[in-house]
mmCIF file of C-alpha atoms in Angstrom:
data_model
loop_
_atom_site.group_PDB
_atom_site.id
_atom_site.type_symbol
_atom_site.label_atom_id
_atom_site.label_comp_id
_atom_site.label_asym_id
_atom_site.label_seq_id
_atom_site.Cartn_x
_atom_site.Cartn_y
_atom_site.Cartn_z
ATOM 1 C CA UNK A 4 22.253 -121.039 25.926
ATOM 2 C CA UNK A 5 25.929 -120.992 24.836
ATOM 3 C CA UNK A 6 27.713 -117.865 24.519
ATOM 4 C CA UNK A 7 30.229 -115.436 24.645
ATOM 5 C CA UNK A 8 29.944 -113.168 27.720
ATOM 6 C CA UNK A 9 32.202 -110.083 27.977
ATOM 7 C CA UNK A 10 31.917 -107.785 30.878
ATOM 8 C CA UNK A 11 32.028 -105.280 31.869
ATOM 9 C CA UNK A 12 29.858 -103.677 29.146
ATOM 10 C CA UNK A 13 31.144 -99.993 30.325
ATOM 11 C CA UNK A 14 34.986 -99.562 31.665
ATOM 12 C CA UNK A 15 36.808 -96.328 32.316
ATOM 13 C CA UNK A 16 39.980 -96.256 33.118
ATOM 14 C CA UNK A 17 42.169 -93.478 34.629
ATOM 15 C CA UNK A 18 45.730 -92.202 33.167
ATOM 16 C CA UNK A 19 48.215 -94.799 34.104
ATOM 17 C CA UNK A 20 46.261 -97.721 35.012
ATOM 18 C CA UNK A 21 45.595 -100.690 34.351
ATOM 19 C CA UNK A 22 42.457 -102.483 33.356
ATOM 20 C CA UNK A 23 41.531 -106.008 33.051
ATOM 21 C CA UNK A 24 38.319 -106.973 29.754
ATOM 22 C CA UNK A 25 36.439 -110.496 30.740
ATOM 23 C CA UNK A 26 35.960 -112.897 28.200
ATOM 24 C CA UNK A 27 34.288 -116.090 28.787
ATOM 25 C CA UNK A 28 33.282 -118.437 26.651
ATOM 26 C CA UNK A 29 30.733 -121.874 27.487
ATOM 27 C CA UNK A 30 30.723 -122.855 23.597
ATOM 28 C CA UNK A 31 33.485 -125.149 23.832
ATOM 29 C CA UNK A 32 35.808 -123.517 21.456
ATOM 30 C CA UNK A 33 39.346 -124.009 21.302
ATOM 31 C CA UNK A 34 40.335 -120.546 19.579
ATOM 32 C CA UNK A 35 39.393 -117.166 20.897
ATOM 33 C CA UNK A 36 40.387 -113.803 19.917
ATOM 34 C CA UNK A 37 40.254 -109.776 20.718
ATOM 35 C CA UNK A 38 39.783 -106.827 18.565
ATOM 36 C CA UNK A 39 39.649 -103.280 18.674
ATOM 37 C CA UNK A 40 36.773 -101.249 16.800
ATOM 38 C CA UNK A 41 37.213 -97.616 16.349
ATOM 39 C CA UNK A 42 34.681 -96.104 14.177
ATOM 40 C CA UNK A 43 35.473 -96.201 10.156
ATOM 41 C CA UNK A 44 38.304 -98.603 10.568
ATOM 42 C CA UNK A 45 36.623 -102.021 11.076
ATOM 43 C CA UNK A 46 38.092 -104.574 13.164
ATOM 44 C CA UNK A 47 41.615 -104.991 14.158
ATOM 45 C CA UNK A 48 43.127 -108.019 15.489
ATOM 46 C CA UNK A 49 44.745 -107.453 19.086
ATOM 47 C CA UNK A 50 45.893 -110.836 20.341
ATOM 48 C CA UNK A 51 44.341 -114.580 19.607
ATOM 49 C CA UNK A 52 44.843 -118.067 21.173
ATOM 50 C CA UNK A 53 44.556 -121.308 19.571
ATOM 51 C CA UNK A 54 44.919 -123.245 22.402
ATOM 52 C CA UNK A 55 44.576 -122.804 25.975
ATOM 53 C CA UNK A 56 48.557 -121.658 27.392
ATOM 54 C CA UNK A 57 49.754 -120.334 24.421
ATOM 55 C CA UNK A 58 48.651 -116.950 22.428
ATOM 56 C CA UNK A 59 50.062 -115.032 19.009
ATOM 57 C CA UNK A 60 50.097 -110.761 18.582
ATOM 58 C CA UNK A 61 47.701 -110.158 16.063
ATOM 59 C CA UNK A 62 48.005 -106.496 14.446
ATOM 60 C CA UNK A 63 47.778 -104.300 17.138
ATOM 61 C CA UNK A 64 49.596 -105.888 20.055
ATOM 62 C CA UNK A 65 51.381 -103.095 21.244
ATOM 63 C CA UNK A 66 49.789 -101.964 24.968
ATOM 64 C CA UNK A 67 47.894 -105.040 25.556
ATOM 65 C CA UNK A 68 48.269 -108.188 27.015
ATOM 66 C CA UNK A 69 46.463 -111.028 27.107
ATOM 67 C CA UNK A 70 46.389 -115.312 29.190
ATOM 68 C CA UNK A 71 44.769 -118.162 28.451
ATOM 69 C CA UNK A 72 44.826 -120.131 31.575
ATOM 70 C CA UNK A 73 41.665 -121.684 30.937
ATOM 71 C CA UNK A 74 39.588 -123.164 27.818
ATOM 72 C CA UNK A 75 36.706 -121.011 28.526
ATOM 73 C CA UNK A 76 38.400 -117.935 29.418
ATOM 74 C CA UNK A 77 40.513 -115.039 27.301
ATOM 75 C CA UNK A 78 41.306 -111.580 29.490
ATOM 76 C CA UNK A 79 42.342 -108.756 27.910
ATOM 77 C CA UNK A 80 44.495 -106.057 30.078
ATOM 78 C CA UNK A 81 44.652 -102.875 28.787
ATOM 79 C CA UNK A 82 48.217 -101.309 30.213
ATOM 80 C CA UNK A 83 49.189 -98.038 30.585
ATOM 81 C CA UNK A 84 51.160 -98.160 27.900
ATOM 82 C CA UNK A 85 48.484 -97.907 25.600
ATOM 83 C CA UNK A 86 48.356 -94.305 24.631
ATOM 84 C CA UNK A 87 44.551 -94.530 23.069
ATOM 85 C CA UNK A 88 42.861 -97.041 24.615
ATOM 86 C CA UNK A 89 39.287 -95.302 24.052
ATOM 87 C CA UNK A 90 37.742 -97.937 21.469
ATOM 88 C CA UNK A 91 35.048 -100.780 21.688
ATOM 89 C CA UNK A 92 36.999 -104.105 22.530
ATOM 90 C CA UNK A 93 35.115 -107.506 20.963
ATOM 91 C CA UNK A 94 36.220 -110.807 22.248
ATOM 92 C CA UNK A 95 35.217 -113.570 19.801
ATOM 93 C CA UNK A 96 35.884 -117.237 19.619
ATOM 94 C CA UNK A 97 35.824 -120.188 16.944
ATOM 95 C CA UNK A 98 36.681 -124.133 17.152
ATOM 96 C CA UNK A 99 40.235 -124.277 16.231
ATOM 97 C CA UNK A 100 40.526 -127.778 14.051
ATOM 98 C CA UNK A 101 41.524 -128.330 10.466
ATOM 99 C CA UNK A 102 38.738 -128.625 7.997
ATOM 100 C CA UNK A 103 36.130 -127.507 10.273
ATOM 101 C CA UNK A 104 35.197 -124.466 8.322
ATOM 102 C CA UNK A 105 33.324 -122.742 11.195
ATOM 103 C CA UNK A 106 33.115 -118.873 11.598
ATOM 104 C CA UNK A 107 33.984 -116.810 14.852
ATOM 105 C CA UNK A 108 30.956 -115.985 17.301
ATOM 106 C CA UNK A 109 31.052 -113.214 19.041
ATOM 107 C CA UNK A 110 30.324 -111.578 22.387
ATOM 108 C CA UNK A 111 28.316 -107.862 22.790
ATOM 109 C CA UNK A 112 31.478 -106.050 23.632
ATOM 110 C CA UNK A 113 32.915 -103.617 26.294
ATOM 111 C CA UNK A 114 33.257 -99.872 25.993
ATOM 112 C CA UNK A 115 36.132 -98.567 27.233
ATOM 113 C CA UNK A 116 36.760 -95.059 27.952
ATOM 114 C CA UNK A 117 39.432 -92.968 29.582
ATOM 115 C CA UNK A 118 38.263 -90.380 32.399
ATOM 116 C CA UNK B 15 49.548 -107.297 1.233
ATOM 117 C CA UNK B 16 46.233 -108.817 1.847
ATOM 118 C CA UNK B 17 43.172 -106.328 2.423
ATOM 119 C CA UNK B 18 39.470 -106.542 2.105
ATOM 120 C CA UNK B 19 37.696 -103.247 0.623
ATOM 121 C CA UNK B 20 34.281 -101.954 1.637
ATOM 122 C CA UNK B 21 34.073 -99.076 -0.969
ATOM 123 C CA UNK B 22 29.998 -97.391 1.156
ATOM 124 C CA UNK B 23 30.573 -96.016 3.834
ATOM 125 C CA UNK B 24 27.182 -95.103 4.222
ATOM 126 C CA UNK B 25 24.537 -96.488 2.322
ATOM 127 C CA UNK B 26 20.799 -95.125 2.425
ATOM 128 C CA UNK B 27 17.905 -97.083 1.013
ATOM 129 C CA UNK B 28 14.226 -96.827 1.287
ATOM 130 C CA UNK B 29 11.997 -99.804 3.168
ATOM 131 C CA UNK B 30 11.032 -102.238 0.655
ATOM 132 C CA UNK B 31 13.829 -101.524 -2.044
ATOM 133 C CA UNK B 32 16.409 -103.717 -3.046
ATOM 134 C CA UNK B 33 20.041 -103.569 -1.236
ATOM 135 C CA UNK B 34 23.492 -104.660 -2.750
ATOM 136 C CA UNK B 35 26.622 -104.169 -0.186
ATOM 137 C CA UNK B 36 29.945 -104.570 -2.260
ATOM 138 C CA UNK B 37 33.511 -106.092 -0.582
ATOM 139 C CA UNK B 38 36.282 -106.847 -3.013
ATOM 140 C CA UNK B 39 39.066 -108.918 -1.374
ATOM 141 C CA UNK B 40 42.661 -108.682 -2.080
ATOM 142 C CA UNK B 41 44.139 -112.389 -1.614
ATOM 143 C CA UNK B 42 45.948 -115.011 -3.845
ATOM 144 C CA UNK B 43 43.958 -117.918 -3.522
ATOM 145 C CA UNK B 44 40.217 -118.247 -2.738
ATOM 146 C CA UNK B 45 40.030 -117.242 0.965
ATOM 147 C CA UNK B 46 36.799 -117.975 3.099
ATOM 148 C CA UNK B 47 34.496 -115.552 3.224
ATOM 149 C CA UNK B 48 32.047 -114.053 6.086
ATOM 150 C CA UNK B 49 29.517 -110.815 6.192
ATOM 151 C CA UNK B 50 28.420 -109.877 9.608
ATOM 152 C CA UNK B 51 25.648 -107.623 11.306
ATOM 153 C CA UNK B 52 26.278 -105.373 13.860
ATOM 154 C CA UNK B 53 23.500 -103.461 15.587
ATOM 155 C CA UNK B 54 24.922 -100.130 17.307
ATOM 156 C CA UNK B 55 26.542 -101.015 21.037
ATOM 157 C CA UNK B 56 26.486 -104.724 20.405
ATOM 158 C CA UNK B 57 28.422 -107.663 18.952
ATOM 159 C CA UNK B 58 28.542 -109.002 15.402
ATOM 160 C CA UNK B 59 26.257 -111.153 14.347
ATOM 161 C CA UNK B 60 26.757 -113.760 11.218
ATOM 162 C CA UNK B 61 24.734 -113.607 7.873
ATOM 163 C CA UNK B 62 26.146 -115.853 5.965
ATOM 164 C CA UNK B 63 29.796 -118.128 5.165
ATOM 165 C CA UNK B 64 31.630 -118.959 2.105
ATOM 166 C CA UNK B 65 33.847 -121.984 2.046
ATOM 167 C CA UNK B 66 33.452 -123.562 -1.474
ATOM 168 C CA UNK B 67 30.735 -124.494 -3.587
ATOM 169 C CA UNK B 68 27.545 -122.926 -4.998
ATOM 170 C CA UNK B 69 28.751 -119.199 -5.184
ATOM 171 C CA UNK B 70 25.539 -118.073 -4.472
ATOM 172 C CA UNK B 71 24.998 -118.487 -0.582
ATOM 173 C CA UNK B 72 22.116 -118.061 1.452
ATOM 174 C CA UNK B 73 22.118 -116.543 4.935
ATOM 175 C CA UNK B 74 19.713 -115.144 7.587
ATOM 176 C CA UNK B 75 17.136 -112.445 7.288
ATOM 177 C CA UNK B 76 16.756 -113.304 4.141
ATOM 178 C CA UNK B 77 20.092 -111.794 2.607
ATOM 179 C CA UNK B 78 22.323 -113.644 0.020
ATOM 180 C CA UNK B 79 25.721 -113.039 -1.512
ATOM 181 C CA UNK B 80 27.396 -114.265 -4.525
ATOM 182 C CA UNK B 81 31.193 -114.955 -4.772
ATOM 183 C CA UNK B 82 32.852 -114.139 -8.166
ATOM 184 C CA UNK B 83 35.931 -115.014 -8.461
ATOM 185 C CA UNK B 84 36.926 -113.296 -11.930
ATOM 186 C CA UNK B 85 35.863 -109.916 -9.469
ATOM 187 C CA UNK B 86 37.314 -110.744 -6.120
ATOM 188 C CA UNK B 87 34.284 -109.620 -4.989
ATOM 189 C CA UNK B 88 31.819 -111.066 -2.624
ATOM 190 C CA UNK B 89 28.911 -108.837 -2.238
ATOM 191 C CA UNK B 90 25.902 -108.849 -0.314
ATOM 192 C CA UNK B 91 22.099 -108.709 -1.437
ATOM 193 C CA UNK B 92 18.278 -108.103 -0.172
ATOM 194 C CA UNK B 93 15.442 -107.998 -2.282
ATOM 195 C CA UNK B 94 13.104 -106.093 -0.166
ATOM 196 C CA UNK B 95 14.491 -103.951 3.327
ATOM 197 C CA UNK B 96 12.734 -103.643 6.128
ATOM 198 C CA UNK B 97 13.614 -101.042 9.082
ATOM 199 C CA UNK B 98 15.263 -103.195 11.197
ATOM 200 C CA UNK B 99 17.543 -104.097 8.594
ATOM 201 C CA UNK B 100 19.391 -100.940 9.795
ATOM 202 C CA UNK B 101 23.137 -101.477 10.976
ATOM 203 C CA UNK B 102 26.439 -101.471 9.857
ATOM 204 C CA UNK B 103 27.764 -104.125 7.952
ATOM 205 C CA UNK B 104 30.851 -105.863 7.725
ATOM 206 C CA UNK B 105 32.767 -108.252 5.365
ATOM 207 C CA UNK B 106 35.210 -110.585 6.730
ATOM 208 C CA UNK B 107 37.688 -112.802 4.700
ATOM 209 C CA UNK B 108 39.673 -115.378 6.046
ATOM 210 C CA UNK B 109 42.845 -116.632 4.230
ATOM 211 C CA UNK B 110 42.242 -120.447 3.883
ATOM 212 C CA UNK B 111 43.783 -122.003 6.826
ATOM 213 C CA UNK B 112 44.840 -119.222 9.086
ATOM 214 C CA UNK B 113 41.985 -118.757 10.924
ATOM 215 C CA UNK B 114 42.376 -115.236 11.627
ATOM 216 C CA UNK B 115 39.771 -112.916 9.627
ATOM 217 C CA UNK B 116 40.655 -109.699 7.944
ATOM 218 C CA UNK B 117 37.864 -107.329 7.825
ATOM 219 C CA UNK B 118 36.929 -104.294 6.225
ATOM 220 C CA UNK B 119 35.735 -100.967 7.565
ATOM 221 C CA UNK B 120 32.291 -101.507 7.046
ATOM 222 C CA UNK B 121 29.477 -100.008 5.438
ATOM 223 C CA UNK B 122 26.702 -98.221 7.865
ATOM 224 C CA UNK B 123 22.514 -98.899 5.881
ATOM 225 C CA UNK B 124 20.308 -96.667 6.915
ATOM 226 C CA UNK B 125 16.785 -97.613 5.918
ATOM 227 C CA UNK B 126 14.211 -94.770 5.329
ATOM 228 C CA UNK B 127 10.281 -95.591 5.800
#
């Protein structure tokens, strides 16, 4: 079945490090996208690619960073610069082409917590 | 500035009753228009799309939602919950063209048997 598979489900990171969100998509979509959930504020939009080798900052760029090496494939690094990283991170994807009037899919998400 | 507005939080109805989830959109033009499912730890799931057309769209699990222009509203609708209908919901509108979706905060049912 086609998909969006994020892993891990659960992360924790440590004060000062680093940590690296999976995102793969088989679905054959050009666009893909990451957001932050924090309860009572919905969605925000943390970085999104329309095509593989390039990416935009979304709302909430600040702390993150993000490569698109790959069609199928969208990492997310969380860097220590992120003060508040706690949240639950959604990756999400969507064909990218004018007129095509398709929604985003989305994968099950990854937990990430600070120790 | 544009915003989408999801004025439940929380919404409590009992199995069997009827459901109506309100989102009011704040956008120039007629933007695209998405409410999405999300069961607690997992992703979001689509119910149904506006792009133009019949305002009154059908989705899955038997929910519907009617676009009214005049209101800016696009607000979702179930004639009968069942338990599992239980989640939070989310309205998502997309200003034609951009493809990037701004959502609002969501509104958690809770379904009593």
């Amino acid at each position: 079945d086609g998909g969006i598979t994020q892993s891990p489900k659960y992360l924790f990171r440590k004060e000062g490090q680093n940590v690296t969100l999976s995102c793969e998509q088989n679905l054959n979509h050009d666009a893909m996208y990451w957001y932050r959930q924090d309860p009572g504020q919905g969605l925000r939009l943390i970085y999104y690619s329309q095509i593989v080798n390039d990416f935009q900052k979304g709302d909430i760029a600040e702390g993150y960073s993000v490569s698109r090496e790959k069609k199928e494939s969208f990492p997310l690094t969380v860097t220590s610069a992120q003060k508040n990283p706690t949240a639950f991170y959604l990756c999400a994807s969507s064909i990218y082409r004018t007129g095509s009037n398709q929604p985003q899919h989305f994968g099950d998400g990854t937990r990430l917590s600070i120790l | 500035a544009q915003s989408v507005t999801q004025p439940d939080i929380h919404i409590t109805v009992s199995e069997g009753a009827s459901l109506e989830l309100r989102c009011n959109y704040s956008y120039g033009a007629t933007p695209y228009l998405f409410w999405y499912v999300q069961s607690p730890g997992q992703g979001l799931q689509l119910l149904l799309k506006y792009f133009s057309g019949d305002t009154l769209v059908q989705g899955i699990k038997g929910f519907e939602a009617e676009f009214k222009r005049s209101q800016s509203s696009f607000n979702l609708r179930k004639p009968s919950v069942h338990w599992s209908d239980a989640a939070e919901y989310f309205c998502a509108v997309e200003p034609s063209g951009t493809y990037k979706y701004i959502f609002g905060t969501g509104t958690r049912l809770k379904v009593l048997a």
